[in-house]
Amino acid sequence: MRPHLQTILPSFWSRAANSNSATQRHHLLLSDGDTLVLHDDCPANWRQGQRAALLVHGLGGSHASPYMQRLATKLTRVGIRAFRLDLRGHGLGYSLAQQPGHAGRSEDARAAVLEIAKRCPDSPVTVVGVSMGGNIVLKMLGESGEVAVGQVDSAVAVAPPIALADCCRSMMQRESRIYSRAFTKALVRQVKARRRFIPRLNDIPLTPFPSSLWEFDDRFTAPLAGFRNADEYYERSSSSPLLARITVPTLVLAAADDPIVPVSIFHQTRYSPTTKLMITEHGGHVGYIAASPGEDADRYWMDWRIVQFVLAREEDRQSQDSRQQPRESVAQ
């Protein structure tokens, strides 16, 4: 029962989360005609050259998801400019995309990173992906290898479904089937609502009702995104085969009791020397609620580990910059 409570409770306990009230919104036109929305939370004293972060949400989430708001708030409070991305068809991008969003859309994260580089030309960027967003972030970094993506110098992935087929099979197990049904129902509701924006959705019948996430992806996600079927979609969109190619410092945070993303997939994957895998005994799926705050300001343990990681990267950068500064010549 504990992992399910960890998974579900944060959605209710985070209602009071509040991001910067001065949030600006930027529309990002993609090469295929779809549009992404970036929500820009900038601290009042932030200056060009200081660090920024890109936050990428999970399946069914958006810029307004509780964890996205919490992270943006905590990052801006320590001086980090936070950009929250609405993936295709999510949040305020609900009616702005003809193509479906999915777990392999690394090109969308890349486009957001390049947009941030234009707006913050001298600022290093930490990319943070949660759940599906974590897989997207890792896939982007693995595909890039040693080639820099904008100004990204670090990344965090929380509970990333790096092996999508394994995660889908895991959700078909009795104890996790409730999540597959919940995701499927939410996605079907989204299809019904978006039919007026995307006429080709009307070509795919909703009956019989998809009984699982795999069936939904096989009938909707895969054909609409150009894959033969769900199996090809999962194979080509999983980040696991690419993780050994990541060259920037990266933290992968997972929980051994995650009911959606099985911990076994993390033990079966090869990682680059720059990647650190942290597996906690408890945490559920994107829960990580501590029994007590301890040294943190609240019980959202995940948030503070991400903030600490981002601040540590900034300290490393400043230390490196100071070592590279030319020493003043001493007058003879």
PDB file of C-alpha atoms in Angstrom, residues 86-303:
ATOM      1  CA  ASP A  86       3.890  22.298 -22.040  1.00  0.00           C
ATOM      2  CA  LEU A  87       4.445  19.342 -24.351  1.00  0.00           C
ATOM      3  CA  ARG A  88       2.328  18.949 -27.487  1.00  0.00           C
ATOM      4  CA  GLY A  89      -1.367  18.972 -26.709  1.00  0.00           C
ATOM      5  CA  HIS A  90      -0.829  19.554 -22.981  1.00  0.00           C
ATOM      6  CA  GLY A  91      -1.585  22.550 -20.797  1.00  0.00           C
ATOM      7  CA  LEU A  92      -1.918  25.759 -22.799  1.00  0.00           C
ATOM      8  CA  GLY A  93      -0.678  23.877 -25.862  1.00  0.00           C
ATOM      9  CA  TYR A  94      -3.911  21.888 -25.837  1.00  0.00           C
ATOM     10  CA  SER A  95      -5.188  23.193 -29.187  1.00  0.00           C
ATOM     11  CA  LEU A  96      -1.847  24.135 -30.728  1.00  0.00           C
ATOM     12  CA  ALA A  97      -0.630  20.754 -31.991  1.00  0.00           C
ATOM     13  CA  GLN A  98      -1.776  18.438 -34.762  1.00  0.00           C
ATOM     14  CA  GLN A  99       0.840  15.804 -33.938  1.00  0.00           C
ATOM     15  CA  PRO A 100       0.513  13.721 -30.765  1.00  0.00           C
ATOM     16  CA  GLY A 101       2.833  14.201 -27.846  1.00  0.00           C
ATOM     17  CA  HIS A 102       4.568  11.012 -26.742  1.00  0.00           C
ATOM     18  CA  ALA A 103       7.479   9.606 -24.757  1.00  0.00           C
ATOM     19  CA  GLY A 104       9.944   9.840 -27.641  1.00  0.00           C
ATOM     20  CA  ARG A 105       9.553  13.542 -28.455  1.00  0.00           C
ATOM     21  CA  SER A 106      13.176  14.428 -27.747  1.00  0.00           C
ATOM     22  CA  GLU A 107      13.029  16.925 -30.614  1.00  0.00           C
ATOM     23  CA  ASP A 108      10.545  18.994 -28.606  1.00  0.00           C
ATOM     24  CA  ALA A 109      12.823  19.180 -25.576  1.00  0.00           C
ATOM     25  CA  ARG A 110      15.675  20.113 -27.919  1.00  0.00           C
ATOM     26  CA  ALA A 111      13.591  22.910 -29.459  1.00  0.00           C
ATOM     27  CA  ALA A 112      12.799  24.243 -25.980  1.00  0.00           C
ATOM     28  CA  VAL A 113      16.482  24.143 -24.995  1.00  0.00           C
ATOM     29  CA  LEU A 114      17.463  26.056 -28.132  1.00  0.00           C
ATOM     30  CA  GLU A 115      14.751  28.632 -27.441  1.00  0.00           C
ATOM     31  CA  ILE A 116      16.131  29.135 -23.939  1.00  0.00           C
ATOM     32  CA  ALA A 117      19.601  29.574 -25.437  1.00  0.00           C
ATOM     33  CA  LYS A 118      18.233  32.438 -27.562  1.00  0.00           C
ATOM     34  CA  ARG A 119      16.573  34.110 -24.597  1.00  0.00           C
ATOM     35  CA  CYS A 120      19.443  33.450 -22.170  1.00  0.00           C
ATOM     36  CA  PRO A 121      22.492  33.388 -24.462  1.00  0.00           C
ATOM     37  CA  ASP A 122      25.146  33.166 -21.750  1.00  0.00           C
ATOM     38  CA  SER A 123      23.308  31.014 -19.220  1.00  0.00           C
ATOM     39  CA  PRO A 124      24.070  27.359 -18.481  1.00  0.00           C
ATOM     40  CA  VAL A 125      20.943  25.190 -18.372  1.00  0.00           C
ATOM     41  CA  THR A 126      19.952  22.208 -16.251  1.00  0.00           C
ATOM     42  CA  VAL A 127      17.174  20.107 -17.783  1.00  0.00           C
ATOM     43  CA  VAL A 128      14.811  18.314 -15.385  1.00  0.00           C
ATOM     44  CA  GLY A 129      12.403  15.684 -16.688  1.00  0.00           C
ATOM     45  CA  VAL A 130       9.790  13.921 -14.596  1.00  0.00           C
ATOM     46  CA  SER A 131       8.399  10.486 -15.525  1.00  0.00           C
ATOM     47  CA  MET A 132       7.734  10.553 -19.307  1.00  0.00           C
ATOM     48  CA  GLY A 133       9.539  13.886 -19.401  1.00  0.00           C
ATOM     49  CA  GLY A 134      12.553  12.163 -17.872  1.00  0.00           C
ATOM     50  CA  ASN A 135      12.692   9.666 -20.731  1.00  0.00           C
ATOM     51  CA  ILE A 136      12.415  12.529 -23.234  1.00  0.00           C
ATOM     52  CA  VAL A 137      15.295  14.395 -21.583  1.00  0.00           C
ATOM     53  CA  LEU A 138      17.558  11.332 -21.411  1.00  0.00           C
ATOM     54  CA  LYS A 139      16.791  10.422 -25.016  1.00  0.00           C
ATOM     55  CA  MET A 140      17.700  13.949 -26.141  1.00  0.00           C
ATOM     56  CA  LEU A 141      21.033  13.830 -24.296  1.00  0.00           C
ATOM     57  CA  GLY A 142      21.857  10.314 -25.494  1.00  0.00           C
ATOM     58  CA  GLU A 143      21.117  11.196 -29.106  1.00  0.00           C
ATOM     59  CA  SER A 144      23.375  14.236 -28.868  1.00  0.00           C
ATOM     60  CA  GLY A 145      26.287  12.378 -27.297  1.00  0.00           C
ATOM     61  CA  GLU A 146      29.322  14.665 -27.212  1.00  0.00           C
ATOM     62  CA  VAL A 147      27.594  17.392 -29.230  1.00  0.00           C
ATOM     63  CA  ALA A 148      26.269  20.074 -26.897  1.00  0.00           C
ATOM     64  CA  VAL A 149      22.525  20.733 -26.879  1.00  0.00           C
ATOM     65  CA  GLY A 150      22.178  24.483 -26.552  1.00  0.00           C
ATOM     66  CA  GLN A 151      23.747  25.400 -23.228  1.00  0.00           C
ATOM     67  CA  VAL A 152      22.721  22.279 -21.319  1.00  0.00           C
ATOM     68  CA  ASP A 153      25.462  21.302 -18.888  1.00  0.00           C
ATOM     69  CA  SER A 154      23.507  18.962 -16.572  1.00  0.00           C
ATOM     70  CA  ALA A 155      20.265  17.037 -16.215  1.00  0.00           C
ATOM     71  CA  VAL A 156      17.976  15.257 -13.770  1.00  0.00           C
ATOM     72  CA  ALA A 157      15.492  12.509 -14.677  1.00  0.00           C
ATOM     73  CA  VAL A 158      12.967  11.417 -12.040  1.00  0.00           C
ATOM     74  CA  ALA A 159      11.304   8.007 -12.448  1.00  0.00           C
ATOM     75  CA  PRO A 160      11.973   7.935 -16.189  1.00  0.00           C
ATOM     76  CA  PRO A 161      10.359   5.028 -18.101  1.00  0.00           C
ATOM     77  CA  ILE A 162      13.597   4.307 -19.951  1.00  0.00           C
ATOM     78  CA  ALA A 163      12.271   0.951 -21.243  1.00  0.00           C
ATOM     79  CA  LEU A 164       8.719   1.736 -22.317  1.00  0.00           C
ATOM     80  CA  ALA A 165       7.610  -1.801 -23.156  1.00  0.00           C
ATOM     81  CA  ASP A 166       8.725  -3.071 -19.750  1.00  0.00           C
ATOM     82  CA  CYS A 167       6.834  -0.255 -18.034  1.00  0.00           C
ATOM     83  CA  CYS A 168       3.726  -1.017 -20.033  1.00  0.00           C
ATOM     84  CA  ARG A 169       3.932  -4.702 -19.106  1.00  0.00           C
ATOM     85  CA  SER A 170       4.467  -3.744 -15.481  1.00  0.00           C
ATOM     86  CA  MET A 171       1.244  -1.734 -15.479  1.00  0.00           C
ATOM     87  CA  MET A 172      -0.632  -4.780 -16.762  1.00  0.00           C
ATOM     88  CA  GLN A 173       0.179  -6.616 -13.535  1.00  0.00           C
ATOM     89  CA  ARG A 174      -2.662  -6.882 -11.062  1.00  0.00           C
ATOM     90  CA  GLU A 175      -1.233  -4.495  -8.458  1.00  0.00           C
ATOM     91  CA  SER A 176      -0.525  -1.755 -11.032  1.00  0.00           C
ATOM     92  CA  ARG A 177      -3.414  -2.193 -13.459  1.00  0.00           C
ATOM     93  CA  ILE A 178      -5.223   0.751 -11.900  1.00  0.00           C
ATOM     94  CA  TYR A 179      -2.596   3.121 -13.328  1.00  0.00           C
ATOM     95  CA  SER A 180      -2.894   1.719 -16.840  1.00  0.00           C
ATOM     96  CA  ARG A 181      -6.657   2.184 -16.703  1.00  0.00           C
ATOM     97  CA  ALA A 182      -6.331   5.704 -15.310  1.00  0.00           C
ATOM     98  CA  PHE A 183      -3.849   6.792 -17.991  1.00  0.00           C
ATOM     99  CA  THR A 184      -5.977   5.193 -20.705  1.00  0.00           C
ATOM    100  CA  LYS A 185      -9.189   6.891 -19.581  1.00  0.00           C
ATOM    101  CA  ALA A 186      -7.450  10.268 -19.384  1.00  0.00           C
ATOM    102  CA  LEU A 187      -5.945   9.850 -22.848  1.00  0.00           C
ATOM    103  CA  VAL A 188      -9.283   8.811 -24.354  1.00  0.00           C
ATOM    104  CA  ARG A 189     -10.912  11.895 -22.837  1.00  0.00           C
ATOM    105  CA  GLN A 190      -8.170  13.974 -24.416  1.00  0.00           C
ATOM    106  CA  VAL A 191      -8.787  12.359 -27.814  1.00  0.00           C
ATOM    107  CA  LYS A 192     -12.519  13.109 -27.584  1.00  0.00           C
ATOM    108  CA  ALA A 193     -11.894  16.725 -26.635  1.00  0.00           C
ATOM    109  CA  ARG A 194      -9.242  17.329 -29.294  1.00  0.00           C
ATOM    110  CA  ARG A 195     -11.182  15.873 -32.225  1.00  0.00           C
ATOM    111  CA  ARG A 196     -12.377  19.353 -33.171  1.00  0.00           C
ATOM    112  CA  PHE A 197      -8.746  20.530 -33.415  1.00  0.00           C
ATOM    113  CA  ILE A 198      -7.388  17.399 -35.117  1.00  0.00           C
ATOM    114  CA  PRO A 199      -9.812  16.102 -37.770  1.00  0.00           C
ATOM    115  CA  ARG A 200      -7.839  12.903 -38.427  1.00  0.00           C
ATOM    116  CA  LEU A 201      -8.609  11.732 -34.903  1.00  0.00           C
ATOM    117  CA  ASN A 202     -12.143  11.137 -36.155  1.00  0.00           C
ATOM    118  CA  ASP A 203     -10.817   8.441 -38.479  1.00  0.00           C
ATOM    119  CA  ILE A 204      -9.922   6.190 -35.530  1.00  0.00           C
ATOM    120  CA  PRO A 205     -12.957   4.689 -33.758  1.00  0.00           C
ATOM    121  CA  LEU A 206     -13.053   4.818 -29.955  1.00  0.00           C
ATOM    122  CA  THR A 207     -15.049   1.602 -29.728  1.00  0.00           C
ATOM    123  CA  PRO A 208     -14.252  -0.859 -28.439  1.00  0.00           C
ATOM    124  CA  PHE A 209     -12.780   1.225 -25.607  1.00  0.00           C
ATOM    125  CA  PRO A 210      -8.989   0.655 -25.232  1.00  0.00           C
ATOM    126  CA  SER A 211      -8.504  -1.617 -22.238  1.00  0.00           C
ATOM    127  CA  SER A 212      -4.866  -0.720 -21.536  1.00  0.00           C
ATOM    128  CA  LEU A 213      -2.190   1.851 -22.235  1.00  0.00           C
ATOM    129  CA  TRP A 214      -0.573  -0.546 -24.725  1.00  0.00           C
ATOM    130  CA  GLU A 215      -3.856  -0.831 -26.665  1.00  0.00           C
ATOM    131  CA  PHE A 216      -4.280   2.960 -26.698  1.00  0.00           C
ATOM    132  CA  ASP A 217      -0.733   3.453 -27.972  1.00  0.00           C
ATOM    133  CA  ASP A 218      -1.239   0.744 -30.600  1.00  0.00           C
ATOM    134  CA  ARG A 219      -4.452   2.309 -31.909  1.00  0.00           C
ATOM    135  CA  PHE A 220      -3.729   6.014 -31.489  1.00  0.00           C
ATOM    136  CA  THR A 221      -0.210   7.094 -30.525  1.00  0.00           C
ATOM    137  CA  ALA A 222       1.723   4.823 -32.878  1.00  0.00           C
ATOM    138  CA  PRO A 223      -0.173   5.422 -36.157  1.00  0.00           C
ATOM    139  CA  LEU A 224      -0.637   9.139 -35.543  1.00  0.00           C
ATOM    140  CA  ALA A 225       3.084   9.569 -34.805  1.00  0.00           C
ATOM    141  CA  GLY A 226       4.272   7.487 -37.759  1.00  0.00           C
ATOM    142  CA  PHE A 227       5.076   4.173 -36.046  1.00  0.00           C
ATOM    143  CA  ARG A 228       3.838   0.808 -37.322  1.00  0.00           C
ATOM    144  CA  ASN A 229       2.501  -0.246 -33.933  1.00  0.00           C
ATOM    145  CA  ALA A 230       2.994   0.175 -30.193  1.00  0.00           C
ATOM    146  CA  ASP A 231       5.972  -2.193 -30.152  1.00  0.00           C
ATOM    147  CA  GLU A 232       7.896  -0.073 -32.663  1.00  0.00           C
ATOM    148  CA  TYR A 233       6.909   3.094 -30.826  1.00  0.00           C
ATOM    149  CA  TYR A 234       8.224   1.720 -27.517  1.00  0.00           C
ATOM    150  CA  GLU A 235      11.439   0.409 -29.075  1.00  0.00           C
ATOM    151  CA  ARG A 236      12.320   3.613 -30.915  1.00  0.00           C
ATOM    152  CA  SER A 237      11.272   5.962 -28.115  1.00  0.00           C
ATOM    153  CA  SER A 238      12.952   4.304 -25.121  1.00  0.00           C
ATOM    154  CA  SER A 239      16.054   6.083 -23.854  1.00  0.00           C
ATOM    155  CA  SER A 240      17.724   3.027 -22.288  1.00  0.00           C
ATOM    156  CA  PRO A 241      19.924   2.132 -25.308  1.00  0.00           C
ATOM    157  CA  LEU A 242      21.266   5.707 -25.405  1.00  0.00           C
ATOM    158  CA  LEU A 243      22.180   6.318 -21.762  1.00  0.00           C
ATOM    159  CA  ALA A 244      25.795   5.217 -22.147  1.00  0.00           C
ATOM    160  CA  ARG A 245      26.317   8.105 -24.611  1.00  0.00           C
ATOM    161  CA  ILE A 246      25.345  10.928 -22.240  1.00  0.00           C
ATOM    162  CA  THR A 247      28.279  13.253 -21.582  1.00  0.00           C
ATOM    163  CA  VAL A 248      26.897  15.869 -19.173  1.00  0.00           C
ATOM    164  CA  PRO A 249      26.531  15.273 -15.404  1.00  0.00           C
ATOM    165  CA  THR A 250      23.166  13.585 -15.015  1.00  0.00           C
ATOM    166  CA  LEU A 251      21.206  12.321 -12.022  1.00  0.00           C
ATOM    167  CA  VAL A 252      18.655   9.540 -12.505  1.00  0.00           C
ATOM    168  CA  LEU A 253      16.378   9.219  -9.488  1.00  0.00           C
ATOM    169  CA  ALA A 254      14.199   6.124  -9.117  1.00  0.00           C
ATOM    170  CA  ALA A 255      12.337   4.266  -6.373  1.00  0.00           C
ATOM    171  CA  ALA A 256      12.527   0.531  -5.773  1.00  0.00           C
ATOM    172  CA  ASP A 257       8.803   0.415  -5.016  1.00  0.00           C
ATOM    173  CA  ASP A 258       7.633   2.414  -8.045  1.00  0.00           C
ATOM    174  CA  PRO A 259       4.355   0.745  -9.170  1.00  0.00           C
ATOM    175  CA  ILE A 260       4.618   2.169 -12.707  1.00  0.00           C
ATOM    176  CA  VAL A 261       8.315   2.130 -13.614  1.00  0.00           C
ATOM    177  CA  PRO A 262       9.850  -1.203 -12.498  1.00  0.00           C
ATOM    178  CA  VAL A 263      13.212  -0.792 -10.791  1.00  0.00           C
ATOM    179  CA  SER A 264      14.589  -3.793 -12.729  1.00  0.00           C
ATOM    180  CA  ILE A 265      14.961  -1.700 -15.899  1.00  0.00           C
ATOM    181  CA  PHE A 266      17.562   0.488 -14.193  1.00  0.00           C
ATOM    182  CA  HIS A 267      19.696  -2.510 -13.259  1.00  0.00           C
ATOM    183  CA  GLN A 268      19.636  -3.780 -16.849  1.00  0.00           C
ATOM    184  CA  THR A 269      20.966  -0.565 -18.392  1.00  0.00           C
ATOM    185  CA  ARG A 270      24.472   0.701 -19.125  1.00  0.00           C
ATOM    186  CA  TYR A 271      25.242   4.250 -18.020  1.00  0.00           C
ATOM    187  CA  SER A 272      27.869   6.775 -18.972  1.00  0.00           C
ATOM    188  CA  PRO A 273      30.561   7.767 -16.446  1.00  0.00           C
ATOM    189  CA  THR A 274      28.825  11.150 -16.083  1.00  0.00           C
ATOM    190  CA  THR A 275      25.526   9.594 -15.002  1.00  0.00           C
ATOM    191  CA  LYS A 276      24.668   8.869 -11.383  1.00  0.00           C
ATOM    192  CA  LEU A 277      21.842   6.446 -10.570  1.00  0.00           C
ATOM    193  CA  MET A 278      20.137   6.975  -7.216  1.00  0.00           C
ATOM    194  CA  ILE A 279      17.584   4.334  -6.205  1.00  0.00           C
ATOM    195  CA  THR A 280      15.617   4.894  -3.014  1.00  0.00           C
ATOM    196  CA  GLU A 281      13.900   2.115  -1.111  1.00  0.00           C
ATOM    197  CA  HIS A 282      10.596   4.006  -1.069  1.00  0.00           C
ATOM    198  CA  GLY A 283       9.081   6.809  -3.087  1.00  0.00           C
ATOM    199  CA  GLY A 284       6.419   5.296  -5.309  1.00  0.00           C
ATOM    200  CA  HIS A 285       6.060   6.995  -8.668  1.00  0.00           C
ATOM    201  CA  VAL A 286       7.186  10.635  -8.389  1.00  0.00           C
ATOM    202  CA  GLY A 287       6.159  10.661  -4.737  1.00  0.00           C
ATOM    203  CA  TYR A 288       9.226  10.761  -2.486  1.00  0.00           C
ATOM    204  CA  ILE A 289       7.372  12.142   0.522  1.00  0.00           C
ATOM    205  CA  ALA A 290       9.655  11.989   3.548  1.00  0.00           C
ATOM    206  CA  ALA A 291       8.263  10.906   6.927  1.00  0.00           C
ATOM    207  CA  SER A 292       9.484  14.257   8.281  1.00  0.00           C
ATOM    208  CA  PRO A 293      11.194  17.272   6.700  1.00  0.00           C
ATOM    209  CA  GLY A 294      14.504  16.539   8.410  1.00  0.00           C
ATOM    210  CA  GLU A 295      16.971  19.128   7.146  1.00  0.00           C
ATOM    211  CA  ASP A 296      14.655  20.113   4.290  1.00  0.00           C
ATOM    212  CA  ALA A 297      12.080  22.902   4.514  1.00  0.00           C
ATOM    213  CA  ASP A 298       9.212  20.521   3.766  1.00  0.00           C
ATOM    214  CA  ARG A 299       8.615  16.802   3.171  1.00  0.00           C
ATOM    215  CA  TYR A 300       8.958  16.867  -0.618  1.00  0.00           C
ATOM    216  CA  TRP A 301      12.290  15.061  -0.619  1.00  0.00           C
ATOM    217  CA  MET A 302      12.482  14.874  -4.421  1.00  0.00           C
ATOM    218  CA  ASP A 303      12.263  18.632  -4.832  1.00  0.00           C
TER     219      ASP A 303
END
